[in-house]
Tab-separated table of C-alpha atoms and ligand atoms in Angstrom:
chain	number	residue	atom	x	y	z
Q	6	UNK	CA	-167.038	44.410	49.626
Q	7	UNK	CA	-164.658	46.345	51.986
Q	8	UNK	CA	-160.627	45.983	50.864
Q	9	UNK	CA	-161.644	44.040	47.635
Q	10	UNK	CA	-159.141	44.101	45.526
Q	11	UNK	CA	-159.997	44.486	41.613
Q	12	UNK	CA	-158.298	41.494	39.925
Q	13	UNK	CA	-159.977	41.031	36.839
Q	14	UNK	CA	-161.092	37.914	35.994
Q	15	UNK	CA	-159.436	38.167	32.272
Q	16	UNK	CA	-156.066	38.908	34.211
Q	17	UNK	CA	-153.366	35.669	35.688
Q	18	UNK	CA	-153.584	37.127	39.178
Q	19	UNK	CA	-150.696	39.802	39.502
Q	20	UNK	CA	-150.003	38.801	42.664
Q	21	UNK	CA	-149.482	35.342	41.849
Q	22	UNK	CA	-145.508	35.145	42.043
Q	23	UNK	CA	-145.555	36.649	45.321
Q	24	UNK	CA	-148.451	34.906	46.823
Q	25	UNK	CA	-146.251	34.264	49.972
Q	26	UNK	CA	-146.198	38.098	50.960
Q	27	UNK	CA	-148.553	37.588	53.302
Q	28	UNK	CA	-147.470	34.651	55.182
Q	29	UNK	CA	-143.356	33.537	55.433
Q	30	UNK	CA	-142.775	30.852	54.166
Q	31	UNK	CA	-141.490	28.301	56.771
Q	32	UNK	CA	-144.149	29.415	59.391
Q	33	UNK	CA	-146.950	26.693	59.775
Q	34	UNK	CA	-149.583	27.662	56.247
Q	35	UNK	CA	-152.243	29.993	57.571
Q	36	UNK	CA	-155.901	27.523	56.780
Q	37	UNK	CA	-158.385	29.526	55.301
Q	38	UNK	CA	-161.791	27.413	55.119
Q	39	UNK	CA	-164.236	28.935	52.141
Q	40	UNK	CA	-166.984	26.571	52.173
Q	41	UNK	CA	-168.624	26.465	55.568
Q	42	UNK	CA	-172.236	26.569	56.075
Q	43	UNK	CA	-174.514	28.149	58.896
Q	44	UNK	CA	-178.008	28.480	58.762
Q	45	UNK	CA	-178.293	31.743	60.975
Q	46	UNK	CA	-181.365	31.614	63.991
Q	47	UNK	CA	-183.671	34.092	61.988
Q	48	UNK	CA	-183.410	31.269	59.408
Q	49	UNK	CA	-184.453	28.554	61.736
Q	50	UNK	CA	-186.893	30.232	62.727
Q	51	UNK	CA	-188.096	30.275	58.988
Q	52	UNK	CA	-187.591	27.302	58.203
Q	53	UNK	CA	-189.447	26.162	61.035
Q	54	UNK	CA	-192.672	27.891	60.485
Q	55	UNK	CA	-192.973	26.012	56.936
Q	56	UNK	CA	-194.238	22.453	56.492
Q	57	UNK	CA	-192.882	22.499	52.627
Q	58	UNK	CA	-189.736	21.430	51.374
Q	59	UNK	CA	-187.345	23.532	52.890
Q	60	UNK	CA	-188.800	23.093	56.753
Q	61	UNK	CA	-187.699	21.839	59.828
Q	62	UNK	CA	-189.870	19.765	61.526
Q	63	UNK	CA	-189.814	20.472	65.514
Q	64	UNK	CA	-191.555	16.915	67.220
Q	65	UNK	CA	-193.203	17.282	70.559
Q	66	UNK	CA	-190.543	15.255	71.713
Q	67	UNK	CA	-187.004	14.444	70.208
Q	68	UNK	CA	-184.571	16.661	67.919
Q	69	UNK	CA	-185.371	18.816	65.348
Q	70	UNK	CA	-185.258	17.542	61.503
Q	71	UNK	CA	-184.156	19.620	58.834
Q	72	UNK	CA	-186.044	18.238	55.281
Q	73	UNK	CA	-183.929	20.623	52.410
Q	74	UNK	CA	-183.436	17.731	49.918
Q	75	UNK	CA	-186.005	16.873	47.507
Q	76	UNK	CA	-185.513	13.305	48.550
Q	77	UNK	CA	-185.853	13.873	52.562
Q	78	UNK	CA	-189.510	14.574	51.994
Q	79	UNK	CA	-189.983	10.757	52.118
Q	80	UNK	CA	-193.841	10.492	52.726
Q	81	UNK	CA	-193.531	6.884	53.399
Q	82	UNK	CA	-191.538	8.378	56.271
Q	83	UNK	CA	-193.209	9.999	59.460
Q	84	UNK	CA	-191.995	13.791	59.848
Q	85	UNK	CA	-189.687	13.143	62.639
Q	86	UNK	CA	-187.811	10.079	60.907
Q	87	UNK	CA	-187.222	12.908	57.261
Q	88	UNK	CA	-184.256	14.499	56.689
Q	89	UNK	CA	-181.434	14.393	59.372
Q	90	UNK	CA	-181.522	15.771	62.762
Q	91	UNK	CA	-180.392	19.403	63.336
Q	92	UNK	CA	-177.900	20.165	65.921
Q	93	UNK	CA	-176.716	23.586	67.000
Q	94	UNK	CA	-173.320	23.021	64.608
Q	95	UNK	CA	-176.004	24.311	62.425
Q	96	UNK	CA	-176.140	27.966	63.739
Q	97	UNK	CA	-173.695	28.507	66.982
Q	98	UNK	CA	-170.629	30.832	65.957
Q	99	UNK	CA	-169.319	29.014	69.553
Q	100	UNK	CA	-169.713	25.723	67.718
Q	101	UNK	CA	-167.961	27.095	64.478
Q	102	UNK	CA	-165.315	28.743	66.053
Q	103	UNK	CA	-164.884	25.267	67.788
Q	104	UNK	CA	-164.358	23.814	64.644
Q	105	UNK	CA	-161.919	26.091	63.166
Q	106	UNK	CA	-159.568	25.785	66.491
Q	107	UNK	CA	-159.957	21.624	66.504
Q	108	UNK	CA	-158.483	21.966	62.890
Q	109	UNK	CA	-156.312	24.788	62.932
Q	110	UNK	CA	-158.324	26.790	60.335
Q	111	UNK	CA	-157.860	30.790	61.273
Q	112	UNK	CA	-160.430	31.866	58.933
Q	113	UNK	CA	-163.745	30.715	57.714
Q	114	UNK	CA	-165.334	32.575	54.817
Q	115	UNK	CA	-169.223	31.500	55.971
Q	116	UNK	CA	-172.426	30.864	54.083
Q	117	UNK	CA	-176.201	30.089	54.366
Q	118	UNK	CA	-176.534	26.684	53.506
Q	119	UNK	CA	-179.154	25.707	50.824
Q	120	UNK	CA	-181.268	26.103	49.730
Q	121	UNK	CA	-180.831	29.644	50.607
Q	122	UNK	CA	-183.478	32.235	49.749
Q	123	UNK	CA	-184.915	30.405	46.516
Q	124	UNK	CA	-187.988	29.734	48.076
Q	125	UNK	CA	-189.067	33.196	49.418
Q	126	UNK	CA	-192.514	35.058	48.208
Q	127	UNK	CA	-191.241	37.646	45.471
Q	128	UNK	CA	-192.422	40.566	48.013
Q	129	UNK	CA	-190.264	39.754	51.018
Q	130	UNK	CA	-187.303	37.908	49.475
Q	131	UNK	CA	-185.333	41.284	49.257
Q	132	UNK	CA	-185.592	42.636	52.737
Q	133	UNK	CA	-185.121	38.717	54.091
Q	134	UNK	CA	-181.938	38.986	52.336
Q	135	UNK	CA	-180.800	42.114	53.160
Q	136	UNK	CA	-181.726	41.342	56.885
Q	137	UNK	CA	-179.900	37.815	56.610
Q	138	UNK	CA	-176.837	39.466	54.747
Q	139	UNK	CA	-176.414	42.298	57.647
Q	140	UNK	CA	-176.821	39.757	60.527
Q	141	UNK	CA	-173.753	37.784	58.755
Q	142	UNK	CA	-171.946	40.291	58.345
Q	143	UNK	CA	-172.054	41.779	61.701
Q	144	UNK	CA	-171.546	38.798	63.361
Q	145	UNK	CA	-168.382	38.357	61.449
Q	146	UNK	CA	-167.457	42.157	62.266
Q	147	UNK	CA	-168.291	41.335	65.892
Q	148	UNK	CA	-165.754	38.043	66.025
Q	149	UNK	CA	-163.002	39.912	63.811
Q	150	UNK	CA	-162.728	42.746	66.464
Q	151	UNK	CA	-161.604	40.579	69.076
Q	152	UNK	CA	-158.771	40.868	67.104
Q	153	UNK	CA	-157.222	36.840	67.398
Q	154	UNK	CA	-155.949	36.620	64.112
Q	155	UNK	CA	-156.656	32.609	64.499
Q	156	UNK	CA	-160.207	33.204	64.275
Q	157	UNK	CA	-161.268	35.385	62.110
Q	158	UNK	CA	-164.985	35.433	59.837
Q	159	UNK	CA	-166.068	36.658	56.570
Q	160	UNK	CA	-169.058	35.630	54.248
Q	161	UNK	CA	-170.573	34.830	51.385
Q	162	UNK	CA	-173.600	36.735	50.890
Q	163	UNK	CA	-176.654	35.568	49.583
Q	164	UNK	CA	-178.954	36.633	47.097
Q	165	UNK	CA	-182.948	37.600	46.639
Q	166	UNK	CA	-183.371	35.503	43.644
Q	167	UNK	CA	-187.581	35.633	43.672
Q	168	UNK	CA	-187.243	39.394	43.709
Q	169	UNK	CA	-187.911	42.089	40.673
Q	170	UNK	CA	-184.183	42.227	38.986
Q	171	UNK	CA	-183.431	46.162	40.076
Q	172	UNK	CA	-183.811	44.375	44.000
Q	173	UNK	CA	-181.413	41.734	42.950
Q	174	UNK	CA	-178.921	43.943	41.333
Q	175	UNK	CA	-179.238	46.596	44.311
Q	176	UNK	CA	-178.489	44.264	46.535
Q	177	UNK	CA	-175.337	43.093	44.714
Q	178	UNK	CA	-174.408	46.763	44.582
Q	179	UNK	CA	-175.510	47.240	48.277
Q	180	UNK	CA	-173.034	44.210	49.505
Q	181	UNK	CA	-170.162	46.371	48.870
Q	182	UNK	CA	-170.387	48.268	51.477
Q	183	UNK	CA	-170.582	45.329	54.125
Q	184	UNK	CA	-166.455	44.779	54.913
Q	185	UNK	CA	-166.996	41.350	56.282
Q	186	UNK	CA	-168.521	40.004	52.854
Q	187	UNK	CA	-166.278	38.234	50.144
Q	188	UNK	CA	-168.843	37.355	47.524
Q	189	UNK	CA	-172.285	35.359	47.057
Q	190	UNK	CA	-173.081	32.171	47.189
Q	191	UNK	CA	-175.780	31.139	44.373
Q	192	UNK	CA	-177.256	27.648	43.497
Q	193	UNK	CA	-177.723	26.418	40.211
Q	194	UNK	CA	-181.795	27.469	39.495
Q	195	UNK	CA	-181.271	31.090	39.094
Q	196	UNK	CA	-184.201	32.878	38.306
Q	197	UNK	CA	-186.034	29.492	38.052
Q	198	UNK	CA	-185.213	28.166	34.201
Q	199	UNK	CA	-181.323	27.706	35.277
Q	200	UNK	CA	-178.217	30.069	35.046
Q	201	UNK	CA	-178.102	29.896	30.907
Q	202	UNK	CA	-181.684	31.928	31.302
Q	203	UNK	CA	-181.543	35.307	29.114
Q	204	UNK	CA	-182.913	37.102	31.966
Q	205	UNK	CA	-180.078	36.645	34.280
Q	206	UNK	CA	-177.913	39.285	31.837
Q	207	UNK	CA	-178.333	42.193	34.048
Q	208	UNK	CA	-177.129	40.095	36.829
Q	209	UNK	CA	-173.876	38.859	35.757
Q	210	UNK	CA	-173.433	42.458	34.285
Q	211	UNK	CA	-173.287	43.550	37.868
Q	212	UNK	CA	-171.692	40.582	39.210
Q	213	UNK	CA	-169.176	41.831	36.804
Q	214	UNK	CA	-168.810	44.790	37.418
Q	215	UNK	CA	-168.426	45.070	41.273
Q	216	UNK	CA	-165.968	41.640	40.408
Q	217	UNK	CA	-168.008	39.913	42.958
Q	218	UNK	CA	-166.796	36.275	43.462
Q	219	UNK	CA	-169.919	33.729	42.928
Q	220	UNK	CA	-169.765	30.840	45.084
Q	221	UNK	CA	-171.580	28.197	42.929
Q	222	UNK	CA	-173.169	25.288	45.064
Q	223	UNK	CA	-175.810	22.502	44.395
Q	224	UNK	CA	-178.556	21.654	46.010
Q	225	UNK	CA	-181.317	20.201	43.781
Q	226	UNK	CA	-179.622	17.491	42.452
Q	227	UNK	CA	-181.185	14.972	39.730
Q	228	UNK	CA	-184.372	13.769	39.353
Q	229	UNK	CA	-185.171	10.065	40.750
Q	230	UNK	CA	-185.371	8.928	37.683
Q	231	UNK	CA	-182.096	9.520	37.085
Q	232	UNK	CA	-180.607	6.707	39.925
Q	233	UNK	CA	-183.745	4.317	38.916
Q	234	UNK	CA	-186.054	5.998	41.401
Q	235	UNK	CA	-187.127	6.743	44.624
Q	236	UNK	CA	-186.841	2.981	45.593
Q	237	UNK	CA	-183.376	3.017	44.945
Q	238	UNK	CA	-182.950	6.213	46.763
Q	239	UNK	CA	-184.714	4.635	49.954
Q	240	UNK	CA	-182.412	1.909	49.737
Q	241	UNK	CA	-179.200	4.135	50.372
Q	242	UNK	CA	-180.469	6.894	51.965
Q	243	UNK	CA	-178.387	10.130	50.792
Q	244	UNK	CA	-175.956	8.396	48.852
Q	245	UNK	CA	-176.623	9.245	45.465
Q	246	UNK	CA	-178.038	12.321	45.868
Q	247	UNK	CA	-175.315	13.831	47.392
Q	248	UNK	CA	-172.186	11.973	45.910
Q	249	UNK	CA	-173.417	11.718	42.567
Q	250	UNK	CA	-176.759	14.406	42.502
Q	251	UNK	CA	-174.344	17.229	43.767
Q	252	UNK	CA	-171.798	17.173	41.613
Q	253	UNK	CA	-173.502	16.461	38.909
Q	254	UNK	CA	-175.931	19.164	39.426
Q	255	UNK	CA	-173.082	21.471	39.310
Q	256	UNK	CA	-171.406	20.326	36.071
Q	257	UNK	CA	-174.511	20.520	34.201
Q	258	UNK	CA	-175.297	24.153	35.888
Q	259	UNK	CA	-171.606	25.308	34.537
Q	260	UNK	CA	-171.719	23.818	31.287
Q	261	UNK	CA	-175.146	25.066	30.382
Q	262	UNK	CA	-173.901	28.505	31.293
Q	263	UNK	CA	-170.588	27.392	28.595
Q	264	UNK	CA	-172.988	26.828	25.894
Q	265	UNK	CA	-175.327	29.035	25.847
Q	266	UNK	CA	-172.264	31.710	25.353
Q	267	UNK	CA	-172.640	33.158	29.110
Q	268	UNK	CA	-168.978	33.512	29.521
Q	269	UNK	CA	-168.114	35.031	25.738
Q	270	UNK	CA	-170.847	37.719	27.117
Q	271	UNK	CA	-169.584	37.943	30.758
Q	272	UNK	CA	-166.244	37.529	30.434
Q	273	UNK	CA	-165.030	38.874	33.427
Q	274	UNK	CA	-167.238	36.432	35.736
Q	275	UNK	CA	-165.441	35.446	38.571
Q	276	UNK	CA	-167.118	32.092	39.945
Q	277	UNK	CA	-165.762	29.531	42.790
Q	278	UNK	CA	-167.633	25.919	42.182
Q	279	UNK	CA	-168.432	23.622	45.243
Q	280	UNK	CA	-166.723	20.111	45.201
Q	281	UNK	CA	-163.825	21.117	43.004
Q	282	UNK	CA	-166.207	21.734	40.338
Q	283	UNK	CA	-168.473	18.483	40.556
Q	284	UNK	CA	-166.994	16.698	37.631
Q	285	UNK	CA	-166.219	19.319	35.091
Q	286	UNK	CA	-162.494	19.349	36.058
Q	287	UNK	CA	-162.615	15.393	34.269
Q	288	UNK	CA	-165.247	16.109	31.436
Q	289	UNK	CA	-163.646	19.258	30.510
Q	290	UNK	CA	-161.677	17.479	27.570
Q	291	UNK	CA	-165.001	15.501	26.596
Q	292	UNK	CA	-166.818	18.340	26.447
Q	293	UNK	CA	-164.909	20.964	24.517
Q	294	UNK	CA	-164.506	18.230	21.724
Q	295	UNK	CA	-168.268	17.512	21.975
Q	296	UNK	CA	-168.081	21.328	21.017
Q	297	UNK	CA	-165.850	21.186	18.434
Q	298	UNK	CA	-167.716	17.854	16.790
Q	299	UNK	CA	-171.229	19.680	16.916
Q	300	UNK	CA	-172.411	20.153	13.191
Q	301	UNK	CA	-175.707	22.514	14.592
Q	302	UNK	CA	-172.714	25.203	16.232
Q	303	UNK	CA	-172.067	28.357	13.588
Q	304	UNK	CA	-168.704	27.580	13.653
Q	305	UNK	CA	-168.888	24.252	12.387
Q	306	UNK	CA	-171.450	25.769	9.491
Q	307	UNK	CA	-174.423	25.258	11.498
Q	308	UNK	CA	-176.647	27.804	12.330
Q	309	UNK	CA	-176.790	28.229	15.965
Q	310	UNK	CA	-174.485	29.862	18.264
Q	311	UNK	CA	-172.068	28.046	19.674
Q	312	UNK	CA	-169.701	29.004	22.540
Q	313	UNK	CA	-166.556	30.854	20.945
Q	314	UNK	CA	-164.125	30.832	24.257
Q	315	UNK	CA	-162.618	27.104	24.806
Q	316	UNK	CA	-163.466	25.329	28.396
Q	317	UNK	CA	-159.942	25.744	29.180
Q	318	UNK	CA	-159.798	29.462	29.240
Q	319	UNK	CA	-163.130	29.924	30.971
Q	320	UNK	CA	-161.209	27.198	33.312
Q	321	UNK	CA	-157.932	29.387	33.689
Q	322	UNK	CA	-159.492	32.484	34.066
Q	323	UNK	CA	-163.155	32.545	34.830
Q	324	UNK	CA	-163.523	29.704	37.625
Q	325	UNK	CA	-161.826	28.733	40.867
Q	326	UNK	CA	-162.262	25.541	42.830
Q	327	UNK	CA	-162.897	24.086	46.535
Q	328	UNK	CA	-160.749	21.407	47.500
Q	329	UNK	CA	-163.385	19.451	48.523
Q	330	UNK	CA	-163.471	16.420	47.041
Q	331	UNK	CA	-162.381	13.874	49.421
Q	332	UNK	CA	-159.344	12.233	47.305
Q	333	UNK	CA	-156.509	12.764	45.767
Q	334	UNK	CA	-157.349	11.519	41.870
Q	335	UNK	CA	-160.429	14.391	41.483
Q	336	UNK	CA	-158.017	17.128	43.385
Q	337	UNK	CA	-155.330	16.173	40.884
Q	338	UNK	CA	-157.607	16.325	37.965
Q	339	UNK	CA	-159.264	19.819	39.312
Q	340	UNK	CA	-155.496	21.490	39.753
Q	341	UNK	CA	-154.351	20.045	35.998
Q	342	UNK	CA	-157.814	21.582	34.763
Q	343	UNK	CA	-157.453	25.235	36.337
Q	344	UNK	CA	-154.390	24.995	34.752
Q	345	UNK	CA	-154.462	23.359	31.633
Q	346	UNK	CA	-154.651	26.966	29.497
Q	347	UNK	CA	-151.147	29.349	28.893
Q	348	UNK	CA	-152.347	32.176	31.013
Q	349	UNK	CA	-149.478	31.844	33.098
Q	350	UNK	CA	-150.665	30.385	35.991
Q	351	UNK	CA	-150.685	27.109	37.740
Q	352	UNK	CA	-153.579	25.056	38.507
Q	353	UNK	CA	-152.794	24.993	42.239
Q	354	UNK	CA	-153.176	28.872	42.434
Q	355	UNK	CA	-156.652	28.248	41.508
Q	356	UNK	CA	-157.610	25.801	44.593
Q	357	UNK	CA	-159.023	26.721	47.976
Q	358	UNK	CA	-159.216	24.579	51.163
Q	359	UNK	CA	-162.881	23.995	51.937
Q	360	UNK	CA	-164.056	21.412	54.911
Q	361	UNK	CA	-168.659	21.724	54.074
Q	362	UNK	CA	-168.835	22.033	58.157
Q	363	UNK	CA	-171.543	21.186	59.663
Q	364	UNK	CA	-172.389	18.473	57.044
Q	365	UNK	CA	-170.403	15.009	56.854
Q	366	UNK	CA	-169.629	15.499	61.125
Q	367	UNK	CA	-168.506	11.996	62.598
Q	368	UNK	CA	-171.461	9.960	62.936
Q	369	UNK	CA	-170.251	9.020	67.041
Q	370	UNK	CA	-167.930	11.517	68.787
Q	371	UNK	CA	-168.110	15.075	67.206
Q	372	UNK	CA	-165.627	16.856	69.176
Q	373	UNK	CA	-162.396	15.290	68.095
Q	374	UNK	CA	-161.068	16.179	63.949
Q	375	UNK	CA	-163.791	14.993	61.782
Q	376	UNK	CA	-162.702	12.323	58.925
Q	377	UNK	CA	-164.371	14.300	55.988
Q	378	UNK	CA	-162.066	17.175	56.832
Q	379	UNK	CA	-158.879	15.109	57.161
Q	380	UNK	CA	-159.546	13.262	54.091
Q	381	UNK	CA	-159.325	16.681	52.373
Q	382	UNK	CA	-156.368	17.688	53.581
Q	383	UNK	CA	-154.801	14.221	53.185
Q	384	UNK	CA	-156.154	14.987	48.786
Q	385	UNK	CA	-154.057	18.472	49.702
Q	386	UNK	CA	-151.155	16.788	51.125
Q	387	UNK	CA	-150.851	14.112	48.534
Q	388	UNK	CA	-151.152	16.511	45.187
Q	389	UNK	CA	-148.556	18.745	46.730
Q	390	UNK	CA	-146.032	15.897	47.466
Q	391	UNK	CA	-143.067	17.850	48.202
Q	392	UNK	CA	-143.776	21.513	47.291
Q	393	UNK	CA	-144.653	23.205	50.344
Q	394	UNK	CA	-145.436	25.983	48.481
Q	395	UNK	CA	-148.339	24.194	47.028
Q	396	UNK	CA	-149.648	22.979	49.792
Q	397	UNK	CA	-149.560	26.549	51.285
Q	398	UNK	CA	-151.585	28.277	48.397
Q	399	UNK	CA	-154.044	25.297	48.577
Q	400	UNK	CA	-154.628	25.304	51.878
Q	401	UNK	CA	-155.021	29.300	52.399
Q	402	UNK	CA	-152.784	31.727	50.405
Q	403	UNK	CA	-154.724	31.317	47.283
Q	404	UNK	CA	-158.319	32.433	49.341
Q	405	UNK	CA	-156.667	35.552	50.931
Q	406	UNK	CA	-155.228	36.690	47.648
Q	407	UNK	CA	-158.453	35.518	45.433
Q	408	UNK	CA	-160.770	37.041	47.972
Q	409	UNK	CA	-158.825	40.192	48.861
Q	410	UNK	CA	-158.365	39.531	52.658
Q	411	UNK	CA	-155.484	41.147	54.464
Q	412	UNK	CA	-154.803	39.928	57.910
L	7	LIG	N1	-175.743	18.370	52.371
L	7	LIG	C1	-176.351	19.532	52.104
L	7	LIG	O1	-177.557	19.651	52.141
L	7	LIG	N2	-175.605	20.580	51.789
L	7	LIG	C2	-174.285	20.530	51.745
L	7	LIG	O2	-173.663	21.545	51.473
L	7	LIG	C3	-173.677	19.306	52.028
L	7	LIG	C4	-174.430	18.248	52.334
L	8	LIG	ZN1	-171.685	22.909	50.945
């Protein structure tokens, strides 16, 4: 990853008392937007040739449907009444960049939205990423060499995950040398048995060591069962899969990866979670007392491993968050979280604008601001009261200097 710079994960961020060196304060805060999707054409075009969960479905007549969510595949449902409808928000640059300008974000770091390549055969999943990771990459370079410094790309990468381990981990390694991408995004499945799996060591060992910044994001959700099945799910369409299945999907990922000790092992892992962490930011407390209460942990004279760093310090130095969570009670409780351990940093250094484009888009008029973006910066606005400066790190100086971007 061109111009990365090595900040250790174990380290408070050197740069943190100066975070303002690269933009004055009292010009307007340079927006820097880290979780925005696109689903690139060669993708489409995949998508499109399966009739599986993840497929589009292309009607004779009538817009495309994208089906990605478990709970789209509705077979009560006729194909072209599934899912939503898929617009070209989806995969124009034009329509991203027209995005960025309509709310003054000057740089988008951009990723495949999910499910990414988790369903690829094992035999082609590592050339369909490396393929998919180029063409992101060079359309970034392509946009950044136009040289306006209010719209400038960069990426998240994405990852072979069906493919042998030495074609994961060389394609980790191989990323480096692409100067437009700023880290992977991964969801929560891993290899298939979760991210607490044994077999993911070699992984995070490389993830590690090339400090690559893991964009965590959900997309499987929670069984039915778990919101009193799919009849309830019919009854309020995406709802609870996405407010609630999301999040929660996320917490769970992250706190599986807590206990099984994946962070005393790894302990330079450097992860940014979706939706300001899902709900860990609240449970944190709950949890790391459920930890200290738990009679089966070593350290409590039980005989299994238990983890030995606290939540907060895997908090304050291991994890990031978006800012996208749509109020400002879970943004305050995600900055007093990343900052809840001494390591001499404040939770708002730990924060990064995000907006989710092209998902939650005005139901009527597109083209104006969009409400789910403005709600986020309203959560951004309201934590930050009157410290500018916090609102400036939130909104963009803490993704340049986490990320390693110099503009
Ligand atoms: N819906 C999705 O499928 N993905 C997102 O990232 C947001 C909403
Ligand atoms: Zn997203």
């Amino acid at each position: 990853m061109g111009h990365h710079h090595k900040i250790s994960a174990d380290q408070p961020d050197p740069s943190s008392s100066t975070a303002t060196t690269s933009q004055s304060s009292g010009s307007a805060p340079i927006t820097v937007d880290i979780h925005t999707h696109t689903y690139p054409p060669s993708y489409i075009s995949l998508l499109t040739s399966r009739t599986k969960v993840p497929y589009i479905h292309q009607p004779s007549d009538g817009d495309p449907r994208l089906i990605i969510l478990p709970s789209d595949d509705d077979p009560s449902k006729p194909p072209h009444l599934r899912g939503r409808p898929v617009d070209k928000s989806y995969s124009s640059w034009d329509e991203k960049l027209k995005f960025m300008r309509t709310h003054g974000i000057s740089l988008s770091v951009v990723s495949l939205a999910n499910p990414w390549l988790d369903f690829l055969p094992s035999e082609t999943a590592a050339d369909t990423a490396r393929q998919i990771n180029d063409d992101l990459n060079a359309a970034c370079e392509s946009q950044n060499a136009k040289g306006d410094k209010h719209a400038q790309l960069y990426a998240f990468a994405s990852l072979p995950l069906s493919a042998p381990t030495e074609q994961i981990v060389a394609e980790i390694r191989r990323l480096e040398s692409l100067s437009c991408v700023k880290g992977i995004i991964l969801g929560t499945t891993g290899l298939g048995a979760g991210l607490d799996d044994p077999f993911l060591a070699e992984i995070w060992t490389a993830l590690e060591d090339t400090q690559t910044m893991i964009f965590l994001h959900p997309h499987y959700g929670l069984p039915d069962a778990a919101f009193g099945g799919p009849e309830v799910i019919a009854r309020s369409g995406h709802v609870l899969p996405l407010a609630l299945g999301f999040p929660l999907e996320t917490t769970i990922a992250v706190a599986r990866m807590f206990l099984a000790g994946v962070f005393d092992r790894h302990s330079r892992l450097r992860m940014l979670l979706a939706h300001s962490g899902g709900t860990l930011p609240f449970l944190a407390g709950r949890i790391q007392s459920c930890v200290e209460h738990e009679r089966e942990f070593v350290a409590n004279g039980g005989d299994k491993q238990g983890p030995t760093r606290t939540v907060w310090d895997v908090l304050g130095t291991n994890i990031w968050l978006d800012a996208v969570i749509y109020g400002k009670a879970g943004l305050k409780a995600a900055v007093e979280a990343a900052g809840a351990v001494g390591q001499g940093i404040e939770g708002s250094e730990r924060l990064m604008f995000g907006t989710d484009h092209p998902f939650f888009p005005p139901l009527k008029e597109k083209d104006g601001r969009w409400a789910s973006v403005d709600s986020n910066l309203a959560a951004i606005a309201g934590v930050a009261g009157a410290e500018e400066e916090v609102a400036r790190k939130i909104l963009g100086g803490n993704a340049l200097r986490v990320l390693g971007i110099e503009i």
